[in-house]
């Protein structure tokens, strides 16, 4: 009964945070010639991050941020994402003909997923990481990478700690980063369609943050942005596993052996 009561506290807390974030609404910050739109989703993340600090985790907040609640939230996050995935499919359908005309672009963009290895692995090695770098740089650290690393190395391994760290960092800061980056790239001259395509990086929350920021900038292109972003997200989710297994993993092993010689395995 005590455990169920903690879940009720968690549900009430989530609803209050959502209400506060929606009350704040979309806020814009002008930085030079760049207009950055901060969405309710960003405020919700910031509120939960701040309240999760140790100085606030007292009394009722300590119960809300308990290990049981954190574990429960992580375990059942996928069920919350399922309706969102269904919404992606509904967004893709009206723009299907237009999307198929540039279909090859969506496929080529999958090669961009290798950037976490090409750019991230050398930096991780220079920072002193070793086996942890394998888990941390295999991808964006979403569910696909988490599943692969946990199956191959277990989450108690160095590789597992690497992918878990990135998963947590991505969850906390990824959406905020993409929400800010999207309008900055628009101001830099990139087309809305290209940025909508690049929003589908394999993370539902990051895609939502990026596409919502683009919609806030160009509301007249809402259908196009949603369609392109959703198609990209679906394709990344589908092809991402094959890209990881057949391209990312061999490339990472090759680069790791070159940069870390004489390591005991």
PDB file of C-alpha atoms in Angstrom:
ATOM      1  CA  UNK A   1       0.000   0.000   0.000  1.00  0.00           C
ATOM      2  CA  UNK A   2       2.886   2.294   0.829  1.00  0.00           C
ATOM      3  CA  UNK A   3       4.422   1.743  -2.586  1.00  0.00           C
ATOM      4  CA  UNK A   4       1.124   2.479  -4.344  1.00  0.00           C
ATOM      5  CA  UNK A   5       0.802   5.709  -2.350  1.00  0.00           C
ATOM      6  CA  UNK A   6       4.219   6.763  -3.647  1.00  0.00           C
ATOM      7  CA  UNK A   7       2.963   6.271  -7.194  1.00  0.00           C
ATOM      8  CA  UNK A   8      -0.003   8.534  -6.416  1.00  0.00           C
ATOM      9  CA  UNK A   9       2.401  11.188  -5.136  1.00  0.00           C
ATOM     10  CA  UNK A  10       4.360  10.825  -8.376  1.00  0.00           C
ATOM     11  CA  UNK A  11       1.246  11.150 -10.537  1.00  0.00           C
ATOM     12  CA  UNK A  12       0.063  14.238  -8.657  1.00  0.00           C
ATOM     13  CA  UNK A  13       3.531  15.778  -8.937  1.00  0.00           C
ATOM     14  CA  UNK A  14       3.650  15.147 -12.705  1.00  0.00           C
ATOM     15  CA  UNK A  15       0.226  16.708 -13.238  1.00  0.00           C
ATOM     16  CA  UNK A  16       1.185  19.796 -11.202  1.00  0.00           C
ATOM     17  CA  UNK A  17       4.440  20.240 -13.145  1.00  0.00           C
ATOM     18  CA  UNK A  18       2.569  19.910 -16.459  1.00  0.00           C
ATOM     19  CA  UNK A  19      -0.016  22.465 -15.341  1.00  0.00           C
ATOM     20  CA  UNK A  20       2.690  24.942 -14.278  1.00  0.00           C
ATOM     21  CA  UNK A  21       4.631  24.449 -17.521  1.00  0.00           C
ATOM     22  CA  UNK A  22       1.515  24.958 -19.633  1.00  0.00           C
ATOM     23  CA  UNK A  23       0.633  28.059 -17.607  1.00  0.00           C
ATOM     24  CA  UNK A  24       4.077  29.507 -18.391  1.00  0.00           C
ATOM     25  CA  UNK A  25       3.485  28.690 -22.061  1.00  0.00           C
ATOM     26  CA  UNK A  26       5.875  29.471 -24.908  1.00  0.00           C
ATOM     27  CA  UNK A  27       8.409  32.133 -23.976  1.00  0.00           C
ATOM     28  CA  UNK A  28      10.792  33.734 -26.469  1.00  0.00           C
ATOM     29  CA  UNK A  29      14.291  35.022 -25.825  1.00  0.00           C
ATOM     30  CA  UNK A  30      15.981  37.315 -28.322  1.00  0.00           C
ATOM     31  CA  UNK A  31      19.735  36.709 -28.537  1.00  0.00           C
ATOM     32  CA  UNK A  32      21.079  39.066 -31.184  1.00  0.00           C
ATOM     33  CA  UNK A  33      19.292  38.178 -34.406  1.00  0.00           C
ATOM     34  CA  UNK A  34      18.290  34.742 -33.093  1.00  0.00           C
ATOM     35  CA  UNK A  35      14.898  34.224 -31.503  1.00  0.00           C
ATOM     36  CA  UNK A  36      14.862  31.190 -29.193  1.00  0.00           C
ATOM     37  CA  UNK A  37      11.449  29.828 -28.236  1.00  0.00           C
ATOM     38  CA  UNK A  38      11.324  28.007 -24.898  1.00  0.00           C
ATOM     39  CA  UNK A  39       8.449  25.531 -24.910  1.00  0.00           C
ATOM     40  CA  UNK A  40       6.382  24.228 -21.974  1.00  0.00           C
ATOM     41  CA  UNK A  41       8.256  20.930 -22.361  1.00  0.00           C
ATOM     42  CA  UNK A  42      11.520  22.729 -21.605  1.00  0.00           C
ATOM     43  CA  UNK A  43      10.086  24.355 -18.485  1.00  0.00           C
ATOM     44  CA  UNK A  44       8.736  21.006 -17.310  1.00  0.00           C
ATOM     45  CA  UNK A  45      12.220  19.487 -17.627  1.00  0.00           C
ATOM     46  CA  UNK A  46      13.861  22.429 -15.871  1.00  0.00           C
ATOM     47  CA  UNK A  47      11.352  22.332 -12.995  1.00  0.00           C
ATOM     48  CA  UNK A  48      11.822  18.615 -12.399  1.00  0.00           C
ATOM     49  CA  UNK A  49      15.609  18.960 -12.649  1.00  0.00           C
ATOM     50  CA  UNK A  50      15.738  21.778 -10.106  1.00  0.00           C
ATOM     51  CA  UNK A  51      13.344  20.094  -7.683  1.00  0.00           C
ATOM     52  CA  UNK A  52      15.428  16.931  -7.957  1.00  0.00           C
ATOM     53  CA  UNK A  53      18.455  18.644  -6.421  1.00  0.00           C
ATOM     54  CA  UNK A  54      19.433  17.363  -2.989  1.00  0.00           C
ATOM     55  CA  UNK A  55      18.549  20.658  -1.264  1.00  0.00           C
ATOM     56  CA  UNK A  56      14.892  20.221  -2.306  1.00  0.00           C
ATOM     57  CA  UNK A  57      14.624  16.470  -1.756  1.00  0.00           C
ATOM     58  CA  UNK A  58      13.163  16.670   1.722  1.00  0.00           C
ATOM     59  CA  UNK A  59       9.863  15.549   3.159  1.00  0.00           C
ATOM     60  CA  UNK A  60       7.315  14.916   0.419  1.00  0.00           C
ATOM     61  CA  UNK A  61       9.815  15.658  -2.366  1.00  0.00           C
ATOM     62  CA  UNK A  62      12.057  12.916  -1.024  1.00  0.00           C
ATOM     63  CA  UNK A  63       9.179  10.455  -1.434  1.00  0.00           C
ATOM     64  CA  UNK A  64       8.475  11.672  -4.967  1.00  0.00           C
ATOM     65  CA  UNK A  65      12.127  11.300  -6.009  1.00  0.00           C
ATOM     66  CA  UNK A  66      12.530   7.941  -4.251  1.00  0.00           C
ATOM     67  CA  UNK A  67      14.403   5.088  -5.920  1.00  0.00           C
ATOM     68  CA  UNK A  68      11.117   3.200  -6.268  1.00  0.00           C
ATOM     69  CA  UNK A  69       9.493   6.051  -8.194  1.00  0.00           C
ATOM     70  CA  UNK A  70      12.561   6.635 -10.363  1.00  0.00           C
ATOM     71  CA  UNK A  71      12.731   2.932 -11.186  1.00  0.00           C
ATOM     72  CA  UNK A  72       8.995   2.805 -11.890  1.00  0.00           C
ATOM     73  CA  UNK A  73       9.194   5.825 -14.206  1.00  0.00           C
ATOM     74  CA  UNK A  74      12.161   4.431 -16.139  1.00  0.00           C
ATOM     75  CA  UNK A  75      10.599   0.995 -16.496  1.00  0.00           C
ATOM     76  CA  UNK A  76       7.257   2.180 -17.875  1.00  0.00           C
ATOM     77  CA  UNK A  77       8.446   5.161 -19.925  1.00  0.00           C
ATOM     78  CA  UNK A  78       7.949   3.154 -23.128  1.00  0.00           C
ATOM     79  CA  UNK A  79       4.188   2.885 -22.486  1.00  0.00           C
ATOM     80  CA  UNK A  80       3.935   6.665 -22.353  1.00  0.00           C
ATOM     81  CA  UNK A  81       5.787   6.890 -25.680  1.00  0.00           C
ATOM     82  CA  UNK A  82       3.507   4.429 -27.530  1.00  0.00           C
ATOM     83  CA  UNK A  83       0.634   6.931 -28.098  1.00  0.00           C
ATOM     84  CA  UNK A  84       3.240   9.418 -29.317  1.00  0.00           C
ATOM     85  CA  UNK A  85       4.532   6.860 -31.833  1.00  0.00           C
ATOM     86  CA  UNK A  86       0.949   6.353 -33.055  1.00  0.00           C
ATOM     87  CA  UNK A  87       0.699  10.127 -33.483  1.00  0.00           C
ATOM     88  CA  UNK A  88       3.878  10.024 -35.611  1.00  0.00           C
ATOM     89  CA  UNK A  89       2.180   7.604 -37.986  1.00  0.00           C
ATOM     90  CA  UNK A  90      -0.840   9.878 -38.262  1.00  0.00           C
ATOM     91  CA  UNK A  91       1.438  12.849 -39.034  1.00  0.00           C
ATOM     92  CA  UNK A  92       3.307  10.945 -41.747  1.00  0.00           C
ATOM     93  CA  UNK A  93       0.234   9.769 -43.685  1.00  0.00           C
ATOM     94  CA  UNK A  94      -0.983  13.173 -45.049  1.00  0.00           C
ATOM     95  CA  UNK A  95       2.547  14.026 -46.297  1.00  0.00           C
ATOM     96  CA  UNK A  96       3.442  10.534 -47.548  1.00  0.00           C
ATOM     97  CA  UNK A  97       3.686  11.413 -51.252  1.00  0.00           C
ATOM     98  CA  UNK A  98       5.858  14.434 -50.536  1.00  0.00           C
ATOM     99  CA  UNK A  99       8.052  12.424 -48.160  1.00  0.00           C
ATOM    100  CA  UNK A 100       8.575   9.593 -50.671  1.00  0.00           C
ATOM    101  CA  UNK A 101       9.913  12.090 -53.215  1.00  0.00           C
ATOM    102  CA  UNK A 102      12.851  12.844 -50.915  1.00  0.00           C
ATOM    103  CA  UNK A 103      12.973   9.391 -49.359  1.00  0.00           C
ATOM    104  CA  UNK A 104      16.654   8.830 -50.193  1.00  0.00           C
ATOM    105  CA  UNK A 105      17.559  11.843 -48.030  1.00  0.00           C
ATOM    106  CA  UNK A 106      15.986  10.199 -44.995  1.00  0.00           C
ATOM    107  CA  UNK A 107      18.033   7.053 -45.626  1.00  0.00           C
ATOM    108  CA  UNK A 108      21.312   8.928 -46.094  1.00  0.00           C
ATOM    109  CA  UNK A 109      20.772  10.857 -42.886  1.00  0.00           C
ATOM    110  CA  UNK A 110      21.120   7.558 -41.010  1.00  0.00           C
ATOM    111  CA  UNK A 111      24.843   7.774 -41.735  1.00  0.00           C
ATOM    112  CA  UNK A 112      24.843  10.821 -39.471  1.00  0.00           C
ATOM    113  CA  UNK A 113      24.274   8.485 -36.521  1.00  0.00           C
ATOM    114  CA  UNK A 114      27.907   7.437 -36.910  1.00  0.00           C
ATOM    115  CA  UNK A 115      28.932  10.951 -35.845  1.00  0.00           C
ATOM    116  CA  UNK A 116      28.750   9.962 -32.176  1.00  0.00           C
ATOM    117  CA  UNK A 117      31.604   7.533 -32.869  1.00  0.00           C
ATOM    118  CA  UNK A 118      33.663   9.560 -35.332  1.00  0.00           C
ATOM    119  CA  UNK A 119      33.523  12.702 -33.169  1.00  0.00           C
ATOM    120  CA  UNK A 120      32.642  11.431 -29.710  1.00  0.00           C
ATOM    121  CA  UNK A 121      34.930   8.422 -29.306  1.00  0.00           C
ATOM    122  CA  UNK A 122      38.254  10.307 -29.766  1.00  0.00           C
ATOM    123  CA  UNK A 123      37.096  13.004 -27.339  1.00  0.00           C
ATOM    124  CA  UNK A 124      35.994  10.403 -24.779  1.00  0.00           C
ATOM    125  CA  UNK A 125      39.375   8.652 -25.033  1.00  0.00           C
ATOM    126  CA  UNK A 126      41.205  11.973 -24.608  1.00  0.00           C
ATOM    127  CA  UNK A 127      39.124  12.684 -21.489  1.00  0.00           C
ATOM    128  CA  UNK A 128      40.371   9.442 -19.978  1.00  0.00           C
ATOM    129  CA  UNK A 129      37.428   7.120 -20.603  1.00  0.00           C
ATOM    130  CA  UNK A 130      38.158   3.609 -21.765  1.00  0.00           C
ATOM    131  CA  UNK A 131      35.554   0.845 -21.845  1.00  0.00           C
ATOM    132  CA  UNK A 132      32.951   3.375 -20.678  1.00  0.00           C
ATOM    133  CA  UNK A 133      33.474   5.195 -23.990  1.00  0.00           C
ATOM    134  CA  UNK A 134      32.120   2.177 -25.879  1.00  0.00           C
ATOM    135  CA  UNK A 135      28.716   2.517 -24.238  1.00  0.00           C
ATOM    136  CA  UNK A 136      28.750   6.304 -24.219  1.00  0.00           C
ATOM    137  CA  UNK A 137      29.556   6.851 -27.913  1.00  0.00           C
ATOM    138  CA  UNK A 138      27.768   3.987 -29.697  1.00  0.00           C
ATOM    139  CA  UNK A 139      24.841   6.331 -30.382  1.00  0.00           C
ATOM    140  CA  UNK A 140      22.661   8.875 -28.637  1.00  0.00           C
ATOM    141  CA  UNK A 141      22.238   6.431 -25.761  1.00  0.00           C
ATOM    142  CA  UNK A 142      18.560   5.808 -26.381  1.00  0.00           C
ATOM    143  CA  UNK A 143      16.662   2.542 -25.983  1.00  0.00           C
ATOM    144  CA  UNK A 144      18.375   0.775 -28.915  1.00  0.00           C
ATOM    145  CA  UNK A 145      21.898   1.381 -27.648  1.00  0.00           C
ATOM    146  CA  UNK A 146      20.812   0.671 -24.086  1.00  0.00           C
ATOM    147  CA  UNK A 147      19.379  -2.696 -25.113  1.00  0.00           C
ATOM    148  CA  UNK A 148      22.441  -3.667 -27.170  1.00  0.00           C
ATOM    149  CA  UNK A 149      24.963  -2.773 -24.475  1.00  0.00           C
ATOM    150  CA  UNK A 150      22.922  -4.407 -21.716  1.00  0.00           C
ATOM    151  CA  UNK A 151      22.664  -7.647 -23.722  1.00  0.00           C
ATOM    152  CA  UNK A 152      26.307  -7.762 -24.765  1.00  0.00           C
ATOM    153  CA  UNK A 153      28.077  -6.384 -21.685  1.00  0.00           C
ATOM    154  CA  UNK A 154      25.339  -6.036 -18.959  1.00  0.00           C
ATOM    155  CA  UNK A 155      24.578  -2.693 -17.330  1.00  0.00           C
ATOM    156  CA  UNK A 156      26.927  -3.479 -14.415  1.00  0.00           C
ATOM    157  CA  UNK A 157      29.937  -3.340 -16.752  1.00  0.00           C
ATOM    158  CA  UNK A 158      32.028  -0.307 -17.672  1.00  0.00           C
ATOM    159  CA  UNK A 159      30.264  -0.220 -21.036  1.00  0.00           C
ATOM    160  CA  UNK A 160      26.905  -0.375 -19.266  1.00  0.00           C
ATOM    161  CA  UNK A 161      27.781   2.542 -17.010  1.00  0.00           C
ATOM    162  CA  UNK A 162      28.796   4.516 -20.101  1.00  0.00           C
ATOM    163  CA  UNK A 163      25.507   4.026 -21.929  1.00  0.00           C
ATOM    164  CA  UNK A 164      23.456   4.592 -18.766  1.00  0.00           C
ATOM    165  CA  UNK A 165      25.264   7.870 -18.113  1.00  0.00           C
ATOM    166  CA  UNK A 166      24.526   9.075 -21.625  1.00  0.00           C
ATOM    167  CA  UNK A 167      20.908   7.917 -21.379  1.00  0.00           C
ATOM    168  CA  UNK A 168      20.421   9.987 -18.227  1.00  0.00           C
ATOM    169  CA  UNK A 169      22.226  13.035 -19.634  1.00  0.00           C
ATOM    170  CA  UNK A 170      20.189  12.822 -22.842  1.00  0.00           C
ATOM    171  CA  UNK A 171      16.959  12.571 -20.887  1.00  0.00           C
ATOM    172  CA  UNK A 172      17.827  15.570 -18.718  1.00  0.00           C
ATOM    173  CA  UNK A 173      19.446  17.900 -21.241  1.00  0.00           C
ATOM    174  CA  UNK A 174      18.714  16.504 -24.722  1.00  0.00           C
ATOM    175  CA  UNK A 175      15.273  18.027 -25.150  1.00  0.00           C
ATOM    176  CA  UNK A 176      16.442  21.366 -23.780  1.00  0.00           C
ATOM    177  CA  UNK A 177      19.438  21.368 -26.141  1.00  0.00           C
ATOM    178  CA  UNK A 178      17.390  20.534 -29.242  1.00  0.00           C
ATOM    179  CA  UNK A 179      14.699  23.076 -28.341  1.00  0.00           C
ATOM    180  CA  UNK A 180      17.335  25.796 -28.344  1.00  0.00           C
ATOM    181  CA  UNK A 181      19.417  24.493 -31.264  1.00  0.00           C
ATOM    182  CA  UNK A 182      16.523  24.350 -33.754  1.00  0.00           C
ATOM    183  CA  UNK A 183      15.729  28.102 -33.840  1.00  0.00           C
ATOM    184  CA  UNK A 184      19.454  28.894 -33.844  1.00  0.00           C
ATOM    185  CA  UNK A 185      19.895  26.776 -36.989  1.00  0.00           C
ATOM    186  CA  UNK A 186      16.885  28.483 -38.607  1.00  0.00           C
ATOM    187  CA  UNK A 187      18.529  31.838 -37.986  1.00  0.00           C
ATOM    188  CA  UNK A 188      21.754  30.468 -39.490  1.00  0.00           C
ATOM    189  CA  UNK A 189      19.924  29.926 -42.781  1.00  0.00           C
ATOM    190  CA  UNK A 190      19.038  26.229 -42.773  1.00  0.00           C
ATOM    191  CA  UNK A 191      15.710  25.316 -44.358  1.00  0.00           C
ATOM    192  CA  UNK A 192      12.767  24.334 -42.174  1.00  0.00           C
ATOM    193  CA  UNK A 193      12.342  21.053 -44.086  1.00  0.00           C
ATOM    194  CA  UNK A 194      15.968  20.034 -43.518  1.00  0.00           C
ATOM    195  CA  UNK A 195      15.780  20.845 -39.826  1.00  0.00           C
ATOM    196  CA  UNK A 196      12.484  18.965 -39.506  1.00  0.00           C
ATOM    197  CA  UNK A 197      14.153  15.903 -41.045  1.00  0.00           C
ATOM    198  CA  UNK A 198      17.081  16.169 -38.670  1.00  0.00           C
ATOM    199  CA  UNK A 199      14.735  16.340 -35.687  1.00  0.00           C
ATOM    200  CA  UNK A 200      14.164  12.583 -35.836  1.00  0.00           C
ATOM    201  CA  UNK A 201      17.315  11.444 -34.065  1.00  0.00           C
ATOM    202  CA  UNK A 202      15.833   8.398 -32.350  1.00  0.00           C
ATOM    203  CA  UNK A 203      14.604  10.169 -29.222  1.00  0.00           C
ATOM    204  CA  UNK A 204      10.898  10.986 -28.961  1.00  0.00           C
ATOM    205  CA  UNK A 205      11.450  13.795 -26.446  1.00  0.00           C
ATOM    206  CA  UNK A 206      14.309  15.382 -28.423  1.00  0.00           C
ATOM    207  CA  UNK A 207      12.291  15.199 -31.654  1.00  0.00           C
ATOM    208  CA  UNK A 208       9.290  16.767 -29.952  1.00  0.00           C
ATOM    209  CA  UNK A 209      11.408  19.580 -28.521  1.00  0.00           C
ATOM    210  CA  UNK A 210      13.060  20.328 -31.863  1.00  0.00           C
ATOM    211  CA  UNK A 211       9.941  20.104 -34.039  1.00  0.00           C
ATOM    212  CA  UNK A 212       7.869  22.116 -31.546  1.00  0.00           C
ATOM    213  CA  UNK A 213      10.481  24.876 -31.597  1.00  0.00           C
ATOM    214  CA  UNK A 214      10.378  24.893 -35.398  1.00  0.00           C
ATOM    215  CA  UNK A 215       6.569  25.083 -35.344  1.00  0.00           C
ATOM    216  CA  UNK A 216       6.750  28.000 -32.918  1.00  0.00           C
ATOM    217  CA  UNK A 217       9.015  29.761 -35.428  1.00  0.00           C
ATOM    218  CA  UNK A 218       6.984  28.864 -38.543  1.00  0.00           C
ATOM    219  CA  UNK A 219       3.421  27.923 -37.530  1.00  0.00           C
ATOM    220  CA  UNK A 220       2.242  28.064 -41.143  1.00  0.00           C
ATOM    221  CA  UNK A 221       4.425  24.990 -41.850  1.00  0.00           C
ATOM    222  CA  UNK A 222       3.091  22.891 -38.973  1.00  0.00           C
ATOM    223  CA  UNK A 223       1.946  19.960 -41.122  1.00  0.00           C
ATOM    224  CA  UNK A 224       5.206  19.827 -43.080  1.00  0.00           C
ATOM    225  CA  UNK A 225       7.346  19.990 -39.949  1.00  0.00           C
ATOM    226  CA  UNK A 226       5.340  17.315 -38.145  1.00  0.00           C
ATOM    227  CA  UNK A 227       5.309  15.064 -41.209  1.00  0.00           C
ATOM    228  CA  UNK A 228       9.028  15.298 -41.937  1.00  0.00           C
ATOM    229  CA  UNK A 229      10.040  15.004 -38.291  1.00  0.00           C
ATOM    230  CA  UNK A 230       7.760  12.023 -37.668  1.00  0.00           C
ATOM    231  CA  UNK A 231       8.918  10.218 -40.829  1.00  0.00           C
ATOM    232  CA  UNK A 232      12.536  10.785 -39.862  1.00  0.00           C
ATOM    233  CA  UNK A 233      11.878   9.542 -36.331  1.00  0.00           C
ATOM    234  CA  UNK A 234      10.119   6.398 -37.532  1.00  0.00           C
ATOM    235  CA  UNK A 235      12.869   5.636 -40.047  1.00  0.00           C
ATOM    236  CA  UNK A 236      15.570   6.218 -37.452  1.00  0.00           C
ATOM    237  CA  UNK A 237      13.811   3.912 -35.026  1.00  0.00           C
ATOM    238  CA  UNK A 238      13.502   1.242 -37.728  1.00  0.00           C
ATOM    239  CA  UNK A 239      16.863   1.517 -39.514  1.00  0.00           C
ATOM    240  CA  UNK A 240      18.802   2.707 -36.477  1.00  0.00           C
ATOM    241  CA  UNK A 241      19.209  -0.804 -35.107  1.00  0.00           C
ATOM    242  CA  UNK A 242      20.668  -2.098 -38.370  1.00  0.00           C
ATOM    243  CA  UNK A 243      22.909   0.936 -38.715  1.00  0.00           C
ATOM    244  CA  UNK A 244      24.169   0.364 -35.184  1.00  0.00           C
ATOM    245  CA  UNK A 245      24.833  -3.375 -35.553  1.00  0.00           C
ATOM    246  CA  UNK A 246      26.309  -3.454 -39.065  1.00  0.00           C
ATOM    247  CA  UNK A 247      28.038  -0.049 -39.268  1.00  0.00           C
ATOM    248  CA  UNK A 248      28.451   1.600 -35.872  1.00  0.00           C
ATOM    249  CA  UNK A 249      29.689  -1.404 -33.882  1.00  0.00           C
ATOM    250  CA  UNK A 250      32.407  -2.495 -36.385  1.00  0.00           C
ATOM    251  CA  UNK A 251      33.546   1.116 -36.857  1.00  0.00           C
ATOM    252  CA  UNK A 252      33.720   1.664 -33.116  1.00  0.00           C
ATOM    253  CA  UNK A 253      35.728  -1.505 -32.534  1.00  0.00           C
ATOM    254  CA  UNK A 254      38.179  -0.548 -35.273  1.00  0.00           C
ATOM    255  CA  UNK A 255      38.677   2.993 -33.953  1.00  0.00           C
ATOM    256  CA  UNK A 256      38.899   1.839 -30.336  1.00  0.00           C
ATOM    257  CA  UNK A 257      41.663  -0.660 -31.132  1.00  0.00           C
ATOM    258  CA  UNK A 258      43.612   2.031 -32.963  1.00  0.00           C
ATOM    259  CA  UNK A 259      43.348   4.574 -30.140  1.00  0.00           C
ATOM    260  CA  UNK A 260      43.677   2.266 -27.140  1.00  0.00           C
ATOM    261  CA  UNK A 261      46.542  -0.145 -27.658  1.00  0.00           C
ATOM    262  CA  UNK A 262      47.655  -2.841 -25.249  1.00  0.00           C
ATOM    263  CA  UNK A 263      44.463  -2.807 -23.180  1.00  0.00           C
ATOM    264  CA  UNK A 264      43.594  -6.007 -21.344  1.00  0.00           C
ATOM    265  CA  UNK A 265      40.181  -7.292 -22.401  1.00  0.00           C
TER     266      UNK A 265
END
